[in-house]
């Protein structure tokens, strides 16, 4: 009998360990300069992007020049079943939503694109901000997920124009007010390449940026983080910012960071630079499914321990 209970306890421990692979919801952001047909016809680029994005529930892609490139990437993602990424119970299907082509330079019009897993995420709204304050005005997307603690949240991307980065970052506050009013939802995250550092934003510029001066906004990627690939630059250009305590509470502590494919995928830096001179960013949200499972597993574990001690 003792042996049975021990076996039971071990079994539950194994199940819990297994389930701990399920525990998070990942949001990623990647600036992929000039993502067009030529770039997406490079097999190595698509392969690396597929490996990066197959780890994420929602990914923001910046600097998409041609929607055809996104279609190529989606095809690859939807085919993907590499065992190292096969930690979830099923294979995921991915879809995308994109803004119109935005910008002033007709040779460099860009789309904001989100790629998301259809099994964990659904799209409930999208809104193109209109104003001359931005070269590429943010394209806000309202998402719903059954696996996050706060089911509905808004992502607002920005690929700022380097020469007016400070002004654009400040104007994000106006986009925030607009979106909150429209969707009555303050679970808002800003993400993207803000050019928030080095020559484009100095320490003294911060007082002119309401997302900094208003302490209700939390900058998850701090000034100390280097989001660029080369050793020559150490700049925190890419950022993630959330509003309010309810969004902050569902973020896993210390999970906001750059993801380094050179270390994690063992690819050469000159190969990574073919994809981008930036690193992708990621952040993990706590999962509602996991908190439920954790409670249940704990209950069974205690039950088994009870048996064990009783006999
Ligand atoms: C979330 O749950 C609702 C209600 O059960 C369901 O209608 C919806 O399809 C689910 N969404 C996703 C993305 O699973
Ligand atoms: C807005 O959201 C709050 C909290 O989520 C809710 O209590 C309120 O009724 C909502 N207002 C409208 C107009 O939907
Ligand atoms: C910060 O922004 C929030 C949301 O708009 C607002 O309610 C609050 O009053 C602001 N705080 C300050 C100090 O301006």
Short mmCIF file of C-alpha atoms and ligand atoms in Angstrom, two decimals:
data_model
loop_
_atom_site.label_atom_id
_atom_site.label_comp_id
_atom_site.label_asym_id
_atom_site.label_seq_id
_atom_site.Cartn_x
_atom_site.Cartn_y
_atom_site.Cartn_z
CA UNK A 1 0.00 0.00 0.00
CA UNK A 2 2.81 2.35 0.91
CA UNK A 3 4.37 1.66 -2.43
CA UNK A 4 1.15 2.49 -4.27
CA UNK A 5 0.90 5.85 -2.55
CA UNK A 6 4.50 6.66 -3.25
CA UNK A 7 3.91 5.77 -6.86
CA UNK A 8 0.85 8.00 -6.89
CA UNK A 9 2.76 10.91 -5.41
CA UNK A 10 5.54 10.50 -7.93
CA UNK A 11 3.01 10.31 -10.72
CA UNK A 12 1.47 13.63 -9.69
CA UNK A 13 4.87 15.22 -9.42
CA UNK A 14 5.62 14.09 -12.95
CA UNK A 15 2.25 15.40 -14.18
CA UNK A 16 2.90 18.76 -12.52
CA UNK A 17 6.33 18.98 -14.04
CA UNK A 18 4.86 18.19 -17.42
CA UNK A 19 2.15 20.80 -17.01
CA UNK A 20 4.62 23.46 -15.96
CA UNK A 21 5.55 23.61 -19.65
CA UNK A 22 2.08 24.98 -20.27
CA UNK A 23 2.22 27.74 -17.76
CA UNK A 24 2.74 30.86 -19.76
CA UNK A 25 1.38 33.08 -22.43
CA UNK A 26 4.08 34.76 -24.43
CA UNK A 27 3.97 38.09 -26.25
CA UNK A 28 6.86 38.88 -28.59
CA UNK A 29 7.99 41.81 -30.71
CA UNK A 30 10.53 41.83 -33.51
CA UNK A 31 11.75 44.56 -35.84
CA UNK A 32 12.56 42.84 -39.14
CA UNK A 33 13.97 45.57 -41.41
CA UNK A 34 12.47 45.59 -44.91
CA UNK A 35 10.56 42.34 -44.59
CA UNK A 36 9.57 41.90 -48.22
CA UNK A 37 9.42 39.20 -50.90
CA UNK A 38 13.17 39.15 -51.43
CA UNK A 39 13.83 38.72 -47.73
CA UNK A 40 11.15 36.06 -47.29
CA UNK A 41 12.56 34.08 -50.20
CA UNK A 42 15.67 33.50 -48.10
CA UNK A 43 15.07 30.11 -46.53
CA UNK A 44 17.36 30.78 -43.57
CA UNK A 45 15.50 33.99 -42.68
CA UNK A 46 12.12 32.25 -42.72
CA UNK A 47 13.50 29.34 -40.72
CA UNK A 48 14.87 31.60 -37.99
CA UNK A 49 11.69 33.68 -37.85
CA UNK A 50 9.63 30.50 -37.63
CA UNK A 51 11.68 29.27 -34.69
CA UNK A 52 11.35 32.63 -32.93
CA UNK A 53 7.63 33.11 -33.47
CA UNK A 54 6.58 29.50 -32.84
CA UNK A 55 7.49 30.19 -29.20
CA UNK A 56 4.96 33.01 -28.88
CA UNK A 57 1.19 33.26 -28.53
CA UNK A 58 1.20 36.72 -30.09
CA UNK A 59 4.03 38.30 -32.05
CA UNK A 60 4.35 41.82 -33.36
CA UNK A 61 6.31 42.21 -36.58
CA UNK A 62 7.65 45.65 -37.42
CA UNK A 63 8.78 46.91 -40.80
CA UNK A 64 6.74 44.54 -42.95
CA UNK A 65 7.00 45.96 -46.46
CA UNK A 66 5.02 43.32 -48.28
CA UNK A 67 2.11 41.23 -46.94
CA UNK A 68 3.32 38.42 -49.22
CA UNK A 69 6.31 37.98 -46.90
CA UNK A 70 3.93 37.46 -43.97
CA UNK A 71 2.02 34.84 -45.96
CA UNK A 72 5.25 32.94 -46.57
CA UNK A 73 6.07 33.08 -42.87
CA UNK A 74 2.56 31.93 -41.87
CA UNK A 75 2.82 28.96 -44.22
CA UNK A 76 6.06 27.98 -42.56
CA UNK A 77 4.68 28.47 -39.03
CA UNK A 78 1.60 26.42 -39.78
CA UNK A 79 3.74 23.59 -41.07
CA UNK A 80 6.17 23.69 -38.23
CA UNK A 81 6.47 20.74 -35.86
CA UNK A 82 10.09 20.78 -34.80
CA UNK A 83 10.31 18.61 -31.70
CA UNK A 84 12.14 21.21 -29.63
CA UNK A 85 9.15 23.50 -29.92
CA UNK A 86 6.68 20.70 -29.48
CA UNK A 87 6.25 21.19 -25.78
CA UNK A 88 2.57 21.94 -25.99
CA UNK A 89 -0.10 19.29 -26.31
CA UNK A 90 -1.08 20.16 -29.85
CA UNK A 91 0.33 21.90 -32.80
CA UNK A 92 -0.77 25.49 -33.15
CA UNK A 93 -2.33 27.27 -36.04
CA UNK A 94 -1.34 30.87 -36.67
CA UNK A 95 -3.18 33.78 -38.25
CA UNK A 96 -2.29 37.39 -38.75
CA UNK A 97 -3.75 40.86 -38.73
CA UNK A 98 -2.04 43.82 -40.37
CA UNK A 99 -2.40 47.55 -40.67
CA UNK A 100 -2.49 49.33 -44.00
CA UNK A 101 0.81 50.43 -45.50
CA UNK A 102 1.98 53.39 -43.42
CA UNK A 103 4.66 56.05 -43.83
CA UNK A 104 5.79 59.03 -45.84
CA UNK A 105 8.45 57.49 -48.06
CA UNK A 106 6.66 55.68 -50.92
CA UNK A 107 9.67 53.36 -51.23
CA UNK A 108 9.44 52.35 -47.58
CA UNK A 109 5.80 51.94 -46.62
CA UNK A 110 5.42 49.65 -43.63
CA UNK A 111 2.75 47.48 -42.08
CA UNK A 112 2.30 46.66 -38.42
CA UNK A 113 1.53 42.93 -38.32
CA UNK A 114 0.46 40.69 -35.45
CA UNK A 115 0.73 36.91 -35.75
CA UNK A 116 -1.27 34.94 -33.18
CA UNK A 117 -2.21 31.39 -32.25
CA UNK A 118 -5.83 30.69 -33.05
CA UNK A 119 -6.10 28.14 -30.23
CA UNK A 120 -5.25 30.64 -27.48
CA UNK A 121 -6.10 34.03 -28.94
CA UNK A 122 -8.96 35.67 -30.76
CA UNK A 123 -9.19 39.06 -32.34
CA UNK A 124 -11.98 41.27 -31.04
CA UNK A 125 -11.10 44.67 -32.45
CA UNK A 126 -8.65 46.71 -34.46
CA UNK A 127 -8.19 50.43 -34.84
CA UNK A 128 -5.92 52.58 -36.95
CA UNK A 129 -4.98 55.76 -35.09
CA UNK A 130 -5.10 58.77 -37.43
CA UNK A 131 -2.85 61.74 -36.86
CA UNK A 132 0.09 63.62 -38.22
CA UNK A 133 1.94 63.13 -34.92
CA UNK A 134 3.42 59.89 -36.20
CA UNK A 135 5.12 58.86 -39.42
CA UNK A 136 3.61 55.39 -38.89
CA UNK A 137 0.58 55.92 -36.64
CA UNK A 138 -0.03 53.03 -34.19
CA UNK A 139 -2.45 50.28 -35.18
CA UNK A 140 -4.16 49.16 -31.96
CA UNK A 141 -5.46 45.60 -31.69
CA UNK A 142 -7.91 44.29 -29.08
CA UNK A 143 -7.28 40.64 -28.24
CA UNK A 144 -9.16 38.05 -26.21
CA UNK A 145 -7.58 35.00 -24.66
CA UNK A 146 -9.11 32.29 -22.51
CA UNK A 147 -5.73 31.47 -21.02
CA UNK A 148 -4.65 34.85 -19.61
CA UNK A 149 -5.76 36.16 -16.21
CA UNK A 150 -7.23 39.28 -17.84
CA UNK A 151 -9.01 37.87 -20.88
CA UNK A 152 -9.17 41.11 -22.87
CA UNK A 153 -6.19 43.31 -23.56
CA UNK A 154 -4.96 45.84 -26.09
CA UNK A 155 -1.61 45.90 -27.86
CA UNK A 156 -0.39 49.16 -29.37
CA UNK A 157 2.68 48.96 -31.61
CA UNK A 158 5.06 51.70 -32.61
CA UNK A 159 7.97 51.83 -35.01
CA UNK A 160 9.01 55.39 -34.33
CA UNK A 161 10.71 57.73 -36.77
CA UNK A 162 14.22 58.12 -35.29
CA UNK A 163 14.39 61.90 -35.73
CA UNK A 164 11.13 62.48 -33.84
CA UNK A 165 11.20 59.51 -31.50
CA UNK A 166 10.73 61.56 -28.31
CA UNK A 167 7.68 63.34 -29.67
CA UNK A 168 6.13 60.11 -30.95
CA UNK A 169 6.68 58.30 -27.64
CA UNK A 170 4.98 61.18 -25.85
CA UNK A 171 2.02 61.09 -28.24
CA UNK A 172 1.43 57.44 -27.42
CA UNK A 173 -0.33 58.78 -24.34
CA UNK A 174 -3.00 60.35 -26.57
CA UNK A 175 -3.43 57.05 -28.41
CA UNK A 176 -3.86 55.41 -25.00
CA UNK A 177 -6.71 57.78 -24.06
CA UNK A 178 -8.37 57.26 -27.42
CA UNK A 179 -8.21 53.47 -27.26
CA UNK A 180 -9.29 53.23 -23.62
CA UNK A 181 -12.34 55.32 -24.39
CA UNK A 182 -13.21 53.31 -27.50
CA UNK A 183 -12.89 49.82 -25.95
CA UNK A 184 -13.38 50.65 -22.26
CA UNK A 185 -10.29 48.60 -21.46
CA UNK A 186 -7.17 49.84 -19.68
CA UNK A 187 -5.24 46.56 -20.06
CA UNK A 188 -2.93 48.18 -22.54
CA UNK A 189 0.60 47.29 -23.63
CA UNK A 190 2.77 49.40 -25.94
CA UNK A 191 5.50 47.57 -27.78
CA UNK A 192 7.91 47.93 -30.65
CA UNK A 193 11.00 49.81 -31.73
CA UNK A 194 10.62 53.23 -30.11
CA UNK A 195 14.27 54.25 -30.67
CA UNK A 196 14.17 54.82 -26.93
CA UNK A 197 17.85 55.32 -26.31
CA UNK A 198 21.33 56.32 -27.45
CA UNK A 199 21.24 59.35 -29.75
CA UNK A 200 17.45 59.36 -30.16
CA UNK A 201 16.35 59.61 -26.54
CA UNK A 202 18.56 60.95 -23.75
CA UNK A 203 17.88 60.88 -20.03
CA UNK A 204 16.73 64.50 -20.04
CA UNK A 205 14.18 63.79 -22.79
CA UNK A 206 12.21 61.60 -20.39
CA UNK A 207 10.47 64.51 -18.72
CA UNK A 208 8.85 65.29 -22.09
CA UNK A 209 7.40 61.81 -22.45
CA UNK A 210 4.16 61.23 -20.56
CA UNK A 211 4.64 57.46 -20.64
CA UNK A 212 7.68 58.11 -18.42
CA UNK A 213 6.47 61.01 -16.29
CA UNK A 214 3.17 59.29 -15.46
CA UNK A 215 4.11 56.52 -13.06
CA UNK A 216 1.03 54.46 -13.94
CA UNK A 217 3.03 53.22 -16.92
CA UNK A 218 5.64 50.54 -16.31
CA UNK A 219 8.59 50.15 -18.66
CA UNK A 220 9.25 46.41 -18.66
CA UNK A 221 12.38 46.69 -20.79
CA UNK A 222 14.67 49.06 -18.93
CA UNK A 223 17.33 51.51 -20.13
CA UNK A 224 20.07 49.01 -19.32
CA UNK A 225 18.93 46.41 -21.84
CA UNK A 226 20.70 46.26 -25.21
CA UNK A 227 18.20 45.33 -27.90
CA UNK A 228 20.71 45.56 -30.75
CA UNK A 229 22.70 42.64 -32.14
CA UNK A 230 26.09 44.20 -32.85
CA UNK A 231 28.73 44.67 -30.19
CA UNK A 232 29.26 48.23 -31.44
CA UNK A 233 25.95 49.50 -30.08
CA UNK A 234 24.34 49.12 -26.65
CA UNK A 235 20.94 50.72 -27.07
CA UNK A 236 17.54 49.99 -25.55
CA UNK A 237 15.67 50.89 -28.74
CA UNK A 238 12.95 48.25 -28.41
CA UNK A 239 10.53 48.43 -25.50
CA UNK A 240 7.45 47.08 -23.84
CA UNK A 241 5.34 49.33 -21.61
CA UNK A 242 2.17 48.44 -19.72
CA UNK A 243 -0.48 50.58 -18.08
CA UNK A 244 -1.80 50.05 -14.59
CA UNK A 245 -1.46 47.47 -11.86
CA UNK A 246 -3.86 44.88 -13.25
CA UNK A 247 -1.70 44.27 -16.33
CA UNK A 248 1.47 44.43 -14.26
CA UNK A 249 0.13 41.80 -11.86
CA UNK A 250 -0.34 39.23 -14.59
CA UNK A 251 3.21 39.55 -15.85
CA UNK A 252 5.63 36.86 -14.71
CA UNK A 253 8.40 38.57 -12.75
CA UNK A 254 11.60 39.17 -14.75
CA UNK A 255 10.13 37.57 -17.89
CA UNK A 256 10.42 40.71 -20.05
CA UNK A 257 13.70 40.45 -21.91
CA UNK A 258 15.46 40.17 -25.23
CA UNK A 259 15.47 36.69 -26.72
CA UNK A 260 18.89 35.92 -28.13
CA UNK A 261 18.76 33.46 -31.06
CA UNK A 262 22.56 33.36 -31.19
CA UNK A 263 22.65 31.76 -27.73
CA UNK A 264 19.38 29.88 -27.84
CA UNK A 265 19.51 28.51 -31.38
CA UNK A 266 23.30 28.45 -31.68
CA UNK A 267 23.24 30.40 -34.93
CA UNK A 268 26.03 32.69 -36.02
CA UNK A 269 25.61 36.39 -35.48
CA UNK A 270 26.25 37.13 -39.18
CA UNK A 271 23.31 34.82 -39.97
CA UNK A 272 21.09 36.53 -37.45
CA UNK A 273 21.96 39.91 -38.93
CA UNK A 274 20.47 38.68 -42.23
CA UNK A 275 17.16 38.70 -40.35
CA UNK A 276 17.59 41.82 -38.25
CA UNK A 277 20.03 44.09 -36.45
CA UNK A 278 17.64 43.95 -33.48
CA UNK A 279 16.91 41.14 -31.04
CA UNK A 280 13.33 40.02 -30.55
CA UNK A 281 11.66 40.96 -27.25
CA UNK A 282 9.40 38.75 -25.21
CA UNK A 283 7.30 38.83 -22.05
CA UNK A 284 5.31 36.10 -20.31
CA UNK A 285 1.88 36.46 -18.78
CA UNK A 286 0.65 34.13 -16.07
CA UNK A 287 -1.88 31.68 -17.33
CA UNK A 288 -5.33 31.21 -15.86
CA UNK A 289 -5.32 27.58 -17.00
CA UNK A 290 -2.16 26.98 -15.04
CA UNK A 291 -3.40 28.52 -11.82
CA UNK A 292 -6.43 26.22 -12.03
CA UNK A 293 -4.30 23.16 -12.79
CA UNK A 294 -1.84 24.09 -10.09
CA UNK A 295 -4.61 24.24 -7.51
CA UNK A 296 -5.92 20.88 -8.60
CA UNK A 297 -2.51 19.21 -8.74
CA UNK A 298 -1.73 20.56 -5.29
CA UNK A 299 -4.97 19.11 -4.00
CA UNK A 300 -4.18 15.66 -5.40
CA UNK A 301 -0.63 15.88 -4.15
CA UNK A 302 -1.84 16.62 -0.62
CA UNK A 303 -4.34 13.79 -0.92
CA UNK A 304 -1.59 11.35 -1.90
CA UNK A 305 0.65 12.57 0.90
CA UNK A 306 -2.21 12.09 3.29
CA UNK A 307 -2.53 8.46 2.13
CA UNK A 308 1.17 7.99 2.44
CA UNK A 309 1.34 9.21 6.02
CA UNK A 310 -1.84 7.45 7.04
CA UNK A 311 -0.68 4.00 6.03
C1 LIG B 1 -12.88 31.18 -25.38
O1 LIG B 1 -14.03 30.72 -24.70
C2 LIG B 1 -15.26 31.09 -25.32
C3 LIG B 1 -16.37 30.63 -24.43
O2 LIG B 1 -16.16 29.36 -23.89
C4 LIG B 1 -15.32 30.47 -26.72
O3 LIG B 1 -16.51 30.84 -27.35
C5 LIG B 1 -14.15 30.98 -27.52
O4 LIG B 1 -14.12 30.34 -28.78
C6 LIG B 1 -12.83 30.70 -26.81
N1 LIG B 1 -11.78 31.36 -27.54
C7 LIG B 1 -10.65 30.78 -27.82
C8 LIG B 1 -9.67 31.60 -28.58
O5 LIG B 1 -10.40 29.64 -27.49
C1 LIG B 2 -16.23 49.70 -18.47
O1 LIG B 2 -15.50 48.70 -17.78
C2 LIG B 2 -15.73 48.69 -16.39
C3 LIG B 2 -14.76 47.72 -15.73
O2 LIG B 2 -14.32 46.74 -16.57
C4 LIG B 2 -17.20 48.33 -16.15
O3 LIG B 2 -17.46 48.29 -14.76
C5 LIG B 2 -18.08 49.36 -16.84
O4 LIG B 2 -19.42 49.00 -16.71
C6 LIG B 2 -17.72 49.50 -18.31
N1 LIG B 2 -18.44 50.63 -18.89
C7 LIG B 2 -19.07 50.55 -20.05
C8 LIG B 2 -19.69 51.83 -20.53
O5 LIG B 2 -19.15 49.52 -20.69
C1 LIG B 3 -1.63 58.99 -15.48
O1 LIG B 3 -2.48 58.53 -16.50
C2 LIG B 3 -3.72 58.04 -16.02
C3 LIG B 3 -4.47 57.46 -17.21
O2 LIG B 3 -4.81 58.42 -18.13
C4 LIG B 3 -4.49 59.17 -15.35
O3 LIG B 3 -5.71 58.66 -14.85
C5 LIG B 3 -3.65 59.72 -14.21
O4 LIG B 3 -4.31 60.84 -13.65
C6 LIG B 3 -2.28 60.14 -14.72
N1 LIG B 3 -1.45 60.53 -13.61
C7 LIG B 3 -0.82 61.68 -13.55
C8 LIG B 3 0.03 61.92 -12.34
O5 LIG B 3 -0.91 62.51 -14.43
#
